[in-house]
Amino acid sequence: MTVYRDDRIAQLISRHFGSVEGATTAEMQREIERLSKALKQQTGDVYLGKKLFHTQCAKCHRLFGDGGQIGPDLTTFQRDDLDNMLLNIVNPSAEIREGFETLLVVTDDGRTASGFLVDRDSQVLVLRGSDGQNITIPQKDDRREPATAQIADAGRAP
């Protein structure tokens, strides 16, 4: 709703939901430190890790051929770099791989769509949304703005 940049809508959002801003950099850093400390004090459980991946990550990400195709394939991701991995889990917008930048489209008639760019030609723009479905928008209808975050929900860390 905030993409419309309408003062009346902004006031209603504020009144009913309060602040809709995400965590600050300092808050995310504290969460990364908390998780890092907890993980270094324990040994991992491969079976619970796989279950966690399937419940929290696999809707969007693939790992060894298993999972969704909305976000980047994590198979080649350097999974032994705990600090970098936690950074990407706690703040998925910290590093956005090329091709996975989220675009926000507001059409001339006020419809909105967001997702990453799948295809574009002189006739249409195709986005893949968070549900994995492609959204085709005629080029004549769109006004694009880069979004400020990935599709992924921040704070998905356990």
PDB file of C-alpha atoms in Angstrom:
ATOM      1  CA  MET A   1       0.000   0.000   0.000  1.00  0.00           C
ATOM      2  CA  THR A   2       2.866   2.376   0.657  1.00  0.00           C
ATOM      3  CA  VAL A   3       3.940   2.208  -3.010  1.00  0.00           C
ATOM      4  CA  TYR A   4       1.091   4.530  -3.939  1.00  0.00           C
ATOM      5  CA  ARG A   5       2.767   7.387  -2.052  1.00  0.00           C
ATOM      6  CA  ASP A   6      -0.607   8.763  -1.054  1.00  0.00           C
ATOM      7  CA  ASP A   7      -0.729  10.831   2.150  1.00  0.00           C
ATOM      8  CA  ARG A   8      -4.236   9.644   3.078  1.00  0.00           C
ATOM      9  CA  ILE A   9      -3.277   5.994   2.679  1.00  0.00           C
ATOM     10  CA  ALA A  10      -0.053   6.587   4.636  1.00  0.00           C
ATOM     11  CA  GLN A  11      -2.046   8.098   7.511  1.00  0.00           C
ATOM     12  CA  LEU A  12      -4.457   5.146   7.573  1.00  0.00           C
ATOM     13  CA  ILE A  13      -1.575   2.666   7.566  1.00  0.00           C
ATOM     14  CA  SER A  14       0.096   4.532  10.396  1.00  0.00           C
ATOM     15  CA  ARG A  15      -3.103   4.688  12.442  1.00  0.00           C
ATOM     16  CA  HIS A  16      -3.982   0.995  12.004  1.00  0.00           C
ATOM     17  CA  PHE A  17      -0.546  -0.635  11.852  1.00  0.00           C
ATOM     18  CA  GLY A  18       1.898   1.835  13.368  1.00  0.00           C
ATOM     19  CA  SER A  19       5.348   1.873  11.838  1.00  0.00           C
ATOM     20  CA  VAL A  20       5.738  -0.521   8.919  1.00  0.00           C
ATOM     21  CA  GLU A  21       9.449  -0.055   8.584  1.00  0.00           C
ATOM     22  CA  GLY A  22      11.794  -3.014   8.825  1.00  0.00           C
ATOM     23  CA  ALA A  23      14.485  -3.642  11.361  1.00  0.00           C
ATOM     24  CA  THR A  24      17.376  -1.215  11.564  1.00  0.00           C
ATOM     25  CA  THR A  25      20.903  -2.216  10.602  1.00  0.00           C
ATOM     26  CA  ALA A  26      21.854  -2.273  14.295  1.00  0.00           C
ATOM     27  CA  GLU A  27      18.917  -4.546  15.162  1.00  0.00           C
ATOM     28  CA  MET A  28      19.819  -6.939  12.352  1.00  0.00           C
ATOM     29  CA  GLN A  29      23.464  -6.966  13.445  1.00  0.00           C
ATOM     30  CA  ARG A  30      22.426  -7.848  16.999  1.00  0.00           C
ATOM     31  CA  GLU A  31      20.286 -10.697  15.660  1.00  0.00           C
ATOM     32  CA  ILE A  32      23.183 -11.997  13.543  1.00  0.00           C
ATOM     33  CA  GLU A  33      25.459 -11.916  16.607  1.00  0.00           C
ATOM     34  CA  ARG A  34      22.836 -13.699  18.740  1.00  0.00           C
ATOM     35  CA  LEU A  35      22.340 -16.451  16.174  1.00  0.00           C
ATOM     36  CA  SER A  36      26.072 -16.811  15.524  1.00  0.00           C
ATOM     37  CA  LYS A  37      26.782 -17.256  19.231  1.00  0.00           C
ATOM     38  CA  ALA A  38      23.996 -19.830  19.586  1.00  0.00           C
ATOM     39  CA  LEU A  39      25.143 -21.787  16.543  1.00  0.00           C
ATOM     40  CA  LYS A  40      28.779 -21.865  17.658  1.00  0.00           C
ATOM     41  CA  GLN A  41      27.775 -23.331  21.035  1.00  0.00           C
ATOM     42  CA  GLN A  42      25.943 -26.301  19.518  1.00  0.00           C
ATOM     43  CA  THR A  43      26.457 -28.948  16.880  1.00  0.00           C
ATOM     44  CA  GLY A  44      24.125 -29.058  13.925  1.00  0.00           C
ATOM     45  CA  ASP A  45      21.524 -31.673  13.117  1.00  0.00           C
ATOM     46  CA  VAL A  46      21.406 -32.478   9.405  1.00  0.00           C
ATOM     47  CA  TYR A  47      17.845 -33.799   9.591  1.00  0.00           C
ATOM     48  CA  LEU A  48      16.490 -30.770  11.445  1.00  0.00           C
ATOM     49  CA  GLY A  49      18.427 -28.496   9.074  1.00  0.00           C
ATOM     50  CA  LYS A  50      16.827 -30.161   6.068  1.00  0.00           C
ATOM     51  CA  LYS A  51      13.390 -29.812   7.668  1.00  0.00           C
ATOM     52  CA  LEU A  52      14.093 -26.131   8.408  1.00  0.00           C
ATOM     53  CA  PHE A  53      15.195 -25.564   4.806  1.00  0.00           C
ATOM     54  CA  HIS A  54      11.985 -27.146   3.504  1.00  0.00           C
ATOM     55  CA  THR A  55       9.719 -25.126   5.797  1.00  0.00           C
ATOM     56  CA  GLN A  56      11.487 -21.754   5.551  1.00  0.00           C
ATOM     57  CA  CYS A  57      13.536 -21.613   2.341  1.00  0.00           C
ATOM     58  CA  ALA A  58      12.497 -24.209  -0.233  1.00  0.00           C
ATOM     59  CA  LYS A  59       9.388 -22.349  -1.376  1.00  0.00           C
ATOM     60  CA  CYS A  60      11.745 -19.948  -3.142  1.00  0.00           C
ATOM     61  CA  HIS A  61      15.231 -21.513  -3.195  1.00  0.00           C
ATOM     62  CA  ARG A  62      16.668 -24.728  -4.618  1.00  0.00           C
ATOM     63  CA  LEU A  63      19.329 -26.797  -2.898  1.00  0.00           C
ATOM     64  CA  PHE A  64      20.712 -29.869  -4.667  1.00  0.00           C
ATOM     65  CA  GLY A  65      17.795 -29.846  -7.127  1.00  0.00           C
ATOM     66  CA  ASP A  66      15.081 -29.611  -4.469  1.00  0.00           C
ATOM     67  CA  GLY A  67      12.916 -26.532  -3.900  1.00  0.00           C
ATOM     68  CA  GLY A  68      11.442 -23.560  -5.722  1.00  0.00           C
ATOM     69  CA  GLN A  69      12.690 -21.364  -8.504  1.00  0.00           C
ATOM     70  CA  ILE A  70      11.783 -17.910  -7.260  1.00  0.00           C
ATOM     71  CA  GLY A  71      15.086 -17.059  -5.569  1.00  0.00           C
ATOM     72  CA  PRO A  72      18.662 -18.036  -6.387  1.00  0.00           C
ATOM     73  CA  ASP A  73      19.776 -21.672  -6.310  1.00  0.00           C
ATOM     74  CA  LEU A  74      21.725 -22.119  -3.065  1.00  0.00           C
ATOM     75  CA  THR A  75      23.624 -25.256  -4.109  1.00  0.00           C
ATOM     76  CA  THR A  76      26.794 -23.323  -4.974  1.00  0.00           C
ATOM     77  CA  PHE A  77      26.400 -20.880  -2.078  1.00  0.00           C
ATOM     78  CA  GLN A  78      29.337 -20.968   0.344  1.00  0.00           C
ATOM     79  CA  ARG A  79      27.462 -22.600   3.218  1.00  0.00           C
ATOM     80  CA  ASP A  80      30.490 -22.920   5.486  1.00  0.00           C
ATOM     81  CA  ASP A  81      30.753 -19.119   5.860  1.00  0.00           C
ATOM     82  CA  LEU A  82      28.456 -18.734   8.875  1.00  0.00           C
ATOM     83  CA  ASP A  83      28.651 -14.932   9.109  1.00  0.00           C
ATOM     84  CA  ASN A  84      27.789 -14.395   5.445  1.00  0.00           C
ATOM     85  CA  MET A  85      25.032 -16.994   5.571  1.00  0.00           C
ATOM     86  CA  LEU A  86      23.451 -15.377   8.640  1.00  0.00           C
ATOM     87  CA  LEU A  87      23.684 -11.952   7.010  1.00  0.00           C
ATOM     88  CA  ASN A  88      21.722 -13.251   4.020  1.00  0.00           C
ATOM     89  CA  ILE A  89      19.133 -14.980   6.215  1.00  0.00           C
ATOM     90  CA  VAL A  90      18.537 -12.068   8.594  1.00  0.00           C
ATOM     91  CA  ASN A  91      18.785  -9.402   5.888  1.00  0.00           C
ATOM     92  CA  PRO A  92      18.003 -10.975   2.510  1.00  0.00           C
ATOM     93  CA  SER A  93      18.285  -7.588   0.804  1.00  0.00           C
ATOM     94  CA  ALA A  94      21.921  -7.104   1.880  1.00  0.00           C
ATOM     95  CA  GLU A  95      23.246  -8.804  -1.244  1.00  0.00           C
ATOM     96  CA  ILE A  96      20.902  -9.299  -4.155  1.00  0.00           C
ATOM     97  CA  ARG A  97      22.225 -11.539  -6.891  1.00  0.00           C
ATOM     98  CA  GLU A  98      22.025 -10.158 -10.404  1.00  0.00           C
ATOM     99  CA  GLY A  99      18.761 -11.167 -12.012  1.00  0.00           C
ATOM    100  CA  PHE A 100      16.903 -11.328  -8.700  1.00  0.00           C
ATOM    101  CA  GLU A 101      16.350  -7.617  -8.175  1.00  0.00           C
ATOM    102  CA  THR A 102      12.704  -6.977  -7.413  1.00  0.00           C
ATOM    103  CA  LEU A 103      10.831  -4.688  -9.744  1.00  0.00           C
ATOM    104  CA  LEU A 104       7.643  -2.957  -8.764  1.00  0.00           C
ATOM    105  CA  VAL A 105       5.265  -2.131 -11.582  1.00  0.00           C
ATOM    106  CA  VAL A 106       2.426   0.322 -11.198  1.00  0.00           C
ATOM    107  CA  THR A 107       0.299   0.361 -14.339  1.00  0.00           C
ATOM    108  CA  ASP A 108      -1.448   3.412 -15.709  1.00  0.00           C
ATOM    109  CA  ASP A 109      -4.757   2.121 -14.323  1.00  0.00           C
ATOM    110  CA  GLY A 110      -3.298   1.719 -10.797  1.00  0.00           C
ATOM    111  CA  ARG A 111      -2.674  -2.044 -10.718  1.00  0.00           C
ATOM    112  CA  THR A 112       0.539  -3.168  -9.049  1.00  0.00           C
ATOM    113  CA  ALA A 113       2.745  -6.195  -9.519  1.00  0.00           C
ATOM    114  CA  SER A 114       6.134  -7.077  -8.136  1.00  0.00           C
ATOM    115  CA  GLY A 115       8.670  -9.747  -8.864  1.00  0.00           C
ATOM    116  CA  PHE A 116      11.925 -10.293 -10.632  1.00  0.00           C
ATOM    117  CA  LEU A 117      12.329  -9.754 -14.324  1.00  0.00           C
ATOM    118  CA  VAL A 118      11.894 -12.950 -16.337  1.00  0.00           C
ATOM    119  CA  ASP A 119      11.565 -11.471 -19.815  1.00  0.00           C
ATOM    120  CA  ARG A 120      11.068  -8.188 -21.565  1.00  0.00           C
ATOM    121  CA  ASP A 121      10.572  -7.258 -25.188  1.00  0.00           C
ATOM    122  CA  SER A 122       8.941  -4.392 -27.033  1.00  0.00           C
ATOM    123  CA  GLN A 123       5.462  -5.794 -26.312  1.00  0.00           C
ATOM    124  CA  VAL A 124       5.457  -7.203 -22.780  1.00  0.00           C
ATOM    125  CA  LEU A 125       7.234  -7.257 -19.451  1.00  0.00           C
ATOM    126  CA  VAL A 126       7.173 -10.602 -17.589  1.00  0.00           C
ATOM    127  CA  LEU A 127       7.753 -10.724 -13.827  1.00  0.00           C
ATOM    128  CA  ARG A 128       7.875 -13.788 -11.573  1.00  0.00           C
ATOM    129  CA  GLY A 129       6.062 -13.059  -8.334  1.00  0.00           C
ATOM    130  CA  SER A 130       6.589 -14.468  -4.856  1.00  0.00           C
ATOM    131  CA  ASP A 131       4.080 -17.214  -5.620  1.00  0.00           C
ATOM    132  CA  GLY A 132       6.248 -18.448  -8.509  1.00  0.00           C
ATOM    133  CA  GLN A 133       3.696 -17.403 -11.109  1.00  0.00           C
ATOM    134  CA  ASN A 134       4.637 -15.281 -14.086  1.00  0.00           C
ATOM    135  CA  ILE A 135       2.842 -11.972 -14.507  1.00  0.00           C
ATOM    136  CA  THR A 136       2.698 -10.566 -18.043  1.00  0.00           C
ATOM    137  CA  ILE A 137       2.186  -6.832 -18.395  1.00  0.00           C
ATOM    138  CA  PRO A 138       1.868  -5.054 -21.741  1.00  0.00           C
ATOM    139  CA  GLN A 139       4.772  -2.601 -22.090  1.00  0.00           C
ATOM    140  CA  LYS A 140       2.366   0.216 -22.959  1.00  0.00           C
ATOM    141  CA  ASP A 141       0.806  -0.103 -19.472  1.00  0.00           C
ATOM    142  CA  ASP A 142       3.790  -0.139 -17.190  1.00  0.00           C
ATOM    143  CA  ARG A 143       5.660   2.340 -15.083  1.00  0.00           C
ATOM    144  CA  ARG A 144       8.537   0.659 -13.263  1.00  0.00           C
ATOM    145  CA  GLU A 145      10.366   1.546 -10.121  1.00  0.00           C
ATOM    146  CA  PRO A 146      13.101  -0.574  -8.579  1.00  0.00           C
ATOM    147  CA  ALA A 147      11.929  -1.968  -5.281  1.00  0.00           C
ATOM    148  CA  THR A 148      14.058  -1.532  -2.196  1.00  0.00           C
ATOM    149  CA  ALA A 149      14.014  -5.144  -1.019  1.00  0.00           C
ATOM    150  CA  GLN A 150      13.933  -8.674  -2.226  1.00  0.00           C
ATOM    151  CA  ILE A 151      10.802 -10.719  -2.374  1.00  0.00           C
ATOM    152  CA  ALA A 152      12.076 -12.752   0.575  1.00  0.00           C
ATOM    153  CA  ASP A 153      10.721 -11.913   4.005  1.00  0.00           C
ATOM    154  CA  ALA A 154      13.346 -10.531   6.350  1.00  0.00           C
ATOM    155  CA  GLY A 155      13.514 -12.121   9.746  1.00  0.00           C
ATOM    156  CA  ARG A 156      12.859 -15.684   8.634  1.00  0.00           C
ATOM    157  CA  ALA A 157      15.671 -16.885  10.859  1.00  0.00           C
ATOM    158  CA  PRO A 158      14.568 -19.326  13.559  1.00  0.00           C
TER     159      PRO A 158
END
